[in-house]
Coordinates of C-alpha atoms in Angstrom, one line a residue:
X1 CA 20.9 72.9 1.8
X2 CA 21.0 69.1 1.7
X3 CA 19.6 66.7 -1.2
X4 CA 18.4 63.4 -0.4
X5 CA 20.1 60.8 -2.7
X6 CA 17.3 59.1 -5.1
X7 CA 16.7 55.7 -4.1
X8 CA 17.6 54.1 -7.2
X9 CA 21.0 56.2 -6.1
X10 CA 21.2 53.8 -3.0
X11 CA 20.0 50.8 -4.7
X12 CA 22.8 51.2 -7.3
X13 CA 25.7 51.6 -4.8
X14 CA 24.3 48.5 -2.4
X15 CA 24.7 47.0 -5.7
X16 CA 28.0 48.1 -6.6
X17 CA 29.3 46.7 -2.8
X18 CA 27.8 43.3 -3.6
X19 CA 29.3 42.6 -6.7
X20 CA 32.5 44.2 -5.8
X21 CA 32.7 41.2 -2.8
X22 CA 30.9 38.8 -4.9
X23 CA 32.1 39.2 -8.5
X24 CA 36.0 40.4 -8.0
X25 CA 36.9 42.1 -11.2
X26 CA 39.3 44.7 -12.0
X27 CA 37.0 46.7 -14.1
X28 CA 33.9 48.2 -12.8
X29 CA 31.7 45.7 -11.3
X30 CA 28.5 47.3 -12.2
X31 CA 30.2 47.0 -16.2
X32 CA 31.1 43.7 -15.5
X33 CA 28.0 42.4 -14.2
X34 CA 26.2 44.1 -17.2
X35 CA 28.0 41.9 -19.5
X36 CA 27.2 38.6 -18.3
X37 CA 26.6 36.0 -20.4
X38 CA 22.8 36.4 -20.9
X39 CA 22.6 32.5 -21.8
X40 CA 24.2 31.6 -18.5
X41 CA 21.7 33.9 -16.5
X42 CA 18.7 32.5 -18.6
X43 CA 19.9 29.2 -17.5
X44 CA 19.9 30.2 -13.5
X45 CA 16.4 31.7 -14.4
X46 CA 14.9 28.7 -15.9
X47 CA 16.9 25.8 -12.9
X48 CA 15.2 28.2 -10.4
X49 CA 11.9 29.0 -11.6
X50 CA 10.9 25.9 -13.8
X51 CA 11.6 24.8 -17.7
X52 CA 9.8 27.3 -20.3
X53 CA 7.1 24.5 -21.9
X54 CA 4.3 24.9 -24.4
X55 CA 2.1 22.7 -22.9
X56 CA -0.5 24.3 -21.3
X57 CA -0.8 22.0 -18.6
X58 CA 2.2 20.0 -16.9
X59 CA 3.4 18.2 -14.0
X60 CA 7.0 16.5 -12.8
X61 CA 6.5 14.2 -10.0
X62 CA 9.4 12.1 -8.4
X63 CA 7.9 9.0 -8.1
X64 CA 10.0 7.6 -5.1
X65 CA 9.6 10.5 -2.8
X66 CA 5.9 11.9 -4.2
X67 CA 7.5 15.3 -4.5
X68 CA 6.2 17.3 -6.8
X69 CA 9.3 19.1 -8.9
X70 CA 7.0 21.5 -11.1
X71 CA 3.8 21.9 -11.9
X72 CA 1.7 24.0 -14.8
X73 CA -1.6 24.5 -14.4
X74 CA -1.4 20.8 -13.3
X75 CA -5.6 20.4 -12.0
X76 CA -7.6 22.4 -14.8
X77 CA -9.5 19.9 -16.7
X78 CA -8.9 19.2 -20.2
X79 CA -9.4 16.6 -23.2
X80 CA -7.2 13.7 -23.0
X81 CA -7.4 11.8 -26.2
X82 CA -5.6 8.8 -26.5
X83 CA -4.0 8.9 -22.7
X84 CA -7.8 7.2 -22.1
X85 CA -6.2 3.9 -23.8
X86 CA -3.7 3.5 -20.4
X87 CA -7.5 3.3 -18.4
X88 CA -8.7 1.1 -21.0
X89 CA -6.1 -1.5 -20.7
X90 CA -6.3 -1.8 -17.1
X91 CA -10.0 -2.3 -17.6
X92 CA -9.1 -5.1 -19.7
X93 CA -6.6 -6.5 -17.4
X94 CA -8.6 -6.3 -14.2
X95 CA -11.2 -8.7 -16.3
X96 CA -8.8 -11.4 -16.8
X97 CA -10.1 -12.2 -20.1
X98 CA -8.3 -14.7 -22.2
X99 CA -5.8 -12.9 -24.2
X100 CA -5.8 -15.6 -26.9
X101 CA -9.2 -15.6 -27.8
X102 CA -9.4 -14.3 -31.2
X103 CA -11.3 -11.0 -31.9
X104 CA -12.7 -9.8 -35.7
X105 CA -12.5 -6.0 -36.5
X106 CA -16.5 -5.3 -37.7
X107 CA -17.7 -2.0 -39.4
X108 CA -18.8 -0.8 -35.5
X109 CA -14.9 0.0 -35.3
X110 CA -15.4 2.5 -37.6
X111 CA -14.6 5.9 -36.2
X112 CA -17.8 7.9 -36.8
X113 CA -16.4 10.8 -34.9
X114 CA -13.1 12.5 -36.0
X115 CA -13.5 10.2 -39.3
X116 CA -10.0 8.9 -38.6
X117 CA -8.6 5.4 -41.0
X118 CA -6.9 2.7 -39.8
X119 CA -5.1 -0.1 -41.2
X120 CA -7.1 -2.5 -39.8
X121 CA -9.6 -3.7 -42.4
X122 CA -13.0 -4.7 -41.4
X123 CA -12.8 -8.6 -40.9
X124 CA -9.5 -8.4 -39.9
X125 CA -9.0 -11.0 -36.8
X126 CA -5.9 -10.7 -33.8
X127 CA -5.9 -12.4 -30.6
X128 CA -6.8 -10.0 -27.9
X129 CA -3.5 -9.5 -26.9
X130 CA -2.7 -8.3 -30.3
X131 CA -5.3 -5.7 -30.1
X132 CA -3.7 -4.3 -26.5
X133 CA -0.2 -4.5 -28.2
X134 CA -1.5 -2.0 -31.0
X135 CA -3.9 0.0 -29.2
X136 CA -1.2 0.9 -26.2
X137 CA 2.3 1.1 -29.0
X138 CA 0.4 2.8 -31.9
X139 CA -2.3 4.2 -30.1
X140 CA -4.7 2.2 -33.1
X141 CA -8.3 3.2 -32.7
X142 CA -10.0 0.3 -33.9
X143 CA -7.7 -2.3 -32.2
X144 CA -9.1 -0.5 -28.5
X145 CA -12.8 -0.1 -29.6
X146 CA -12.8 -3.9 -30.3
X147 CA -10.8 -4.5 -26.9
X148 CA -14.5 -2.4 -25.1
X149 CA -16.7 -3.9 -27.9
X150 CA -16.0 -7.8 -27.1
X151 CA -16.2 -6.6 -23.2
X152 CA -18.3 -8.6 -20.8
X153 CA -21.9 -6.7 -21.2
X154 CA -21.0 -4.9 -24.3
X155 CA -19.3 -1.1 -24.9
X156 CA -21.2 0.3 -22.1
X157 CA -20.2 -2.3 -19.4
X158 CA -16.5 -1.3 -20.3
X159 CA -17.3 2.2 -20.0
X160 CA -18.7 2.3 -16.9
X161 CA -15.9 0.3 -15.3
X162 CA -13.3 2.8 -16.6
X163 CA -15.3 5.6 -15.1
X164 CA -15.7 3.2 -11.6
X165 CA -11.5 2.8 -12.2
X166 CA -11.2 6.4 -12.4
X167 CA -13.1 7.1 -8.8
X168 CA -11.2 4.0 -7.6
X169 CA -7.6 5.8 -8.0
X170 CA -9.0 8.9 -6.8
X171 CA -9.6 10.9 -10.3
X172 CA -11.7 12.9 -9.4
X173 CA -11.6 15.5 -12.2
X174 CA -11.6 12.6 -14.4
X175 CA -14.7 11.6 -16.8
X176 CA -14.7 8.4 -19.7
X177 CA -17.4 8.4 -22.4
X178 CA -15.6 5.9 -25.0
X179 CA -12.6 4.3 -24.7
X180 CA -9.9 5.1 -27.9
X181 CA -10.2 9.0 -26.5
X182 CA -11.8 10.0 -30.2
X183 CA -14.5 11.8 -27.9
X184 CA -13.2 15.3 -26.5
X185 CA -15.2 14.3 -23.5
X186 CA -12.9 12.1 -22.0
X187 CA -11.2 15.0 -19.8
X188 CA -9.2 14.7 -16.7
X189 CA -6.0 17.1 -14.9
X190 CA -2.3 16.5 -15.1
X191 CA -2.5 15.9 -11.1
X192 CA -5.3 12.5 -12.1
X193 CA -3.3 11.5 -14.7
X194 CA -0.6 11.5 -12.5
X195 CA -2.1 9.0 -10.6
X196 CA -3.6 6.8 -13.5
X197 CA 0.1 6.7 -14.6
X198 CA 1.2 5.0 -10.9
X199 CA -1.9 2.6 -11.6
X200 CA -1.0 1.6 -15.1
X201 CA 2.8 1.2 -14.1
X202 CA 1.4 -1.9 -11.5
X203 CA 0.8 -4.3 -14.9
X204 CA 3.5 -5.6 -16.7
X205 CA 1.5 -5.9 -19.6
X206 CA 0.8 -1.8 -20.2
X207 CA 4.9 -1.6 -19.6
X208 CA 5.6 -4.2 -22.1
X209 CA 3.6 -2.6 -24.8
X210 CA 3.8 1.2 -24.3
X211 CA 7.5 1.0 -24.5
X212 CA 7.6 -1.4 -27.0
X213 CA 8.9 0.2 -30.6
X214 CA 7.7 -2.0 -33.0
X215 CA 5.2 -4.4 -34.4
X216 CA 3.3 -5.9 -37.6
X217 CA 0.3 -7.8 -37.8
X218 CA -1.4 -9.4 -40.5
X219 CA -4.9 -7.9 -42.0
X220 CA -7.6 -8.4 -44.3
X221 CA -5.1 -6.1 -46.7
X222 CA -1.7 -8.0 -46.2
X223 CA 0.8 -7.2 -43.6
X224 CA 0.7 -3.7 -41.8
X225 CA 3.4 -2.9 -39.7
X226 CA 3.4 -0.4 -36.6
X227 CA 6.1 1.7 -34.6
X228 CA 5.2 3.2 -31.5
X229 CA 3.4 6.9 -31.6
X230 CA 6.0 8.2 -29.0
X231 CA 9.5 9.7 -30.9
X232 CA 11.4 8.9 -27.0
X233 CA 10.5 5.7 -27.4
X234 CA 11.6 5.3 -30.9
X235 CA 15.0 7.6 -30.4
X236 CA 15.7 4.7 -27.6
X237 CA 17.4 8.0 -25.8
X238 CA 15.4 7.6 -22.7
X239 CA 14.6 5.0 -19.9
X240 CA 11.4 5.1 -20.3
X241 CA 9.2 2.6 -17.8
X242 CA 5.6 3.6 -19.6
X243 CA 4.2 6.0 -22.0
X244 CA 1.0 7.3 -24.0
X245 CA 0.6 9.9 -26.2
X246 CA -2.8 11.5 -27.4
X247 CA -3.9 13.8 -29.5
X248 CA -7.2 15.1 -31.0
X249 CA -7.6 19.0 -32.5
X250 CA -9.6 19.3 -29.1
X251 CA -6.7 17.9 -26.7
X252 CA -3.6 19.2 -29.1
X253 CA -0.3 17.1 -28.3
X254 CA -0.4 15.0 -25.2
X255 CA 2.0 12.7 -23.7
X256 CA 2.3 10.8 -20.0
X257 CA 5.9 9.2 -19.3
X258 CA 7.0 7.1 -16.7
X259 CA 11.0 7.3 -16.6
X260 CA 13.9 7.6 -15.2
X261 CA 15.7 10.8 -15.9
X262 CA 18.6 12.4 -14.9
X263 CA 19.1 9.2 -12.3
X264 CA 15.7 10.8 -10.8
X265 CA 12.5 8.3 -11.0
X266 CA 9.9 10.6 -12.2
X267 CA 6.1 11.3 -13.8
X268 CA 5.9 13.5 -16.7
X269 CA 3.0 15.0 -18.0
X270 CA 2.1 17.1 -20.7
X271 CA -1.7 18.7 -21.9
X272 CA -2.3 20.2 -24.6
X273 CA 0.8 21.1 -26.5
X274 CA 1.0 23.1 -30.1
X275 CA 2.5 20.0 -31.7
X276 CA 4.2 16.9 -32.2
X277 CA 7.8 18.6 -32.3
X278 CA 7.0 21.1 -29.7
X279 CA 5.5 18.3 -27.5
X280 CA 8.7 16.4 -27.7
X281 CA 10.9 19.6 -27.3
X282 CA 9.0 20.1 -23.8
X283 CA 10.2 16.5 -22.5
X284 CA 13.3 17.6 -23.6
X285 CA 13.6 20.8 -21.8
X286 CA 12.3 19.2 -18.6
X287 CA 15.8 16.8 -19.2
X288 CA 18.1 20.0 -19.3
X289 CA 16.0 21.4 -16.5
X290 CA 16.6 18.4 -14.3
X291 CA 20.3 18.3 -15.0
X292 CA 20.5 21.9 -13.8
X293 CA 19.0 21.0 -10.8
X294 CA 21.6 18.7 -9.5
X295 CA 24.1 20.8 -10.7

């Protein structure tokens, strides 16, 4: 009577004859391989199949060759908080206002939707240019609401042309109702924002103050000063070209980043992530995962 040999029987000794030519070891090569270094085959994993991120949505994009490097869920829509200030400033820009005209913070800055504070006091007054500076480093609320407010046409002029922006960059999964991102409504996808962040990258004014770490103004209450909301940026670690981040308890963390990494030109972008640490952690990771790439 013959006995057919189990398949896992055959699978094991094809296995055995592959790591006996491709992992040369005196002792047993099935042994051997069983006692690999599980951080070194984690590592292959994660350079092969992507970094492990807590966003729930992400994208890596190399900017020079359009290639995209990993992706996460990268077109389902979702809140994008304070990433709406990078459409706002181009709004601004394209209008060629004078950026030395003088603009007073009045009690229509107030946010009556999330019921955040600010620093600056109603009757505070900046140059336009001051409010761009704090609205695209800090990510201050009231500083962009005055930017739409003082708009040609009013609030709803400027609204409009961010939504008219939007279709003109081909966001098409993108929507704007207000322009400081307060309003959950202002959704878009990692694959948009991707674009938004080519767009933005064009004016040397967004570059200047998104990467720019620090700043103080002078206010109804005394001088307030400001650091930029993004910990790269303030670490100084990265080469960072543009950034935003964005958060409301709809959108959790968010960031967009415009860098240079690993000596590869590249988009980053991150939706929705449990926090501020793990936000950070993500960019991070996507560093390591880069660097095992090319290695």
């Amino acid at each position: 009577m013959t006995f057919a040999i189990p398949a896992s029987a055959d699978d094991l000794d094809v296995l055995g004859q592959f790591l006996e030519q491709n992992f040369p070891v005196e002792s047993d090569p099935l042994d051997a391989f069983a006692v690999m270094n599980s951080d070194n085959q984690l590592e292959a994993q994660a350079a092969y199949a992507g970094p492990l991120l807590a966003s729930q949505s992400a994208l890596i994009v190399n900017n020079k060759t359009g290639e995209v490097l990993f992706q996460k869920n990268s077109n389902r829509v979702m809140p994008i908080a304070s990433i709406s200030k990078l459409m706002s400033a181009m709004v601004l820009l394209d209008a060629h206002l004078d950026m030395n005209e003088n603009i007073t913070i009045t009690e229509a800055e107030i946010d009556r939707l999330k019921g955040t504070s600010s620093r600056l006091s109603i009757g505070t007054t900046l140059p336009r240019s001051e409010l761009l500076h704090l609205s695209l480093m800090s990510s201050e609320n009231r500083a962009t609401h005055a930017l739409g407010r003082s708009y040609p046409g009013g609030m709803s002029a400027f609204v409009a042309a961010m939504n008219r922006k939007a279709q003109s960059l081909g966001m098409t999964n993108s929507r704007f109702y207000e322009p400081t991102g307060l309003d959950f409504r202002n959704v878009s996808t990692a694959v948009d924002l991707s674009k938004m962040v080519q767009a933005a990258s064009k004016y040397p004014e967004i570059r200047r103050n998104t990467t720019s770490n620090y700043g103080s103004v002078y206010t109804k209450r005394g001088r307030q000063r400001y650091k930029n909301s993004n910990a790269l940026v303030r670490e100084g670690n990265w080469n960072i070209e543009l950034q935003k981040t964005g958060y409301i308890r709809e959108s959790g963390r968010s960031m967009v980043v415009k860098a240079n990494v690993q000596n590869q030109p590249v988009t980053i972008v991150l939706l929705n992530s449990p926090s501020s640490l793990s936000r950070v952690n993500d960019a991070r990771k996507i560093e390591s995962w880069m660097l095992q790439r090319r290695s």
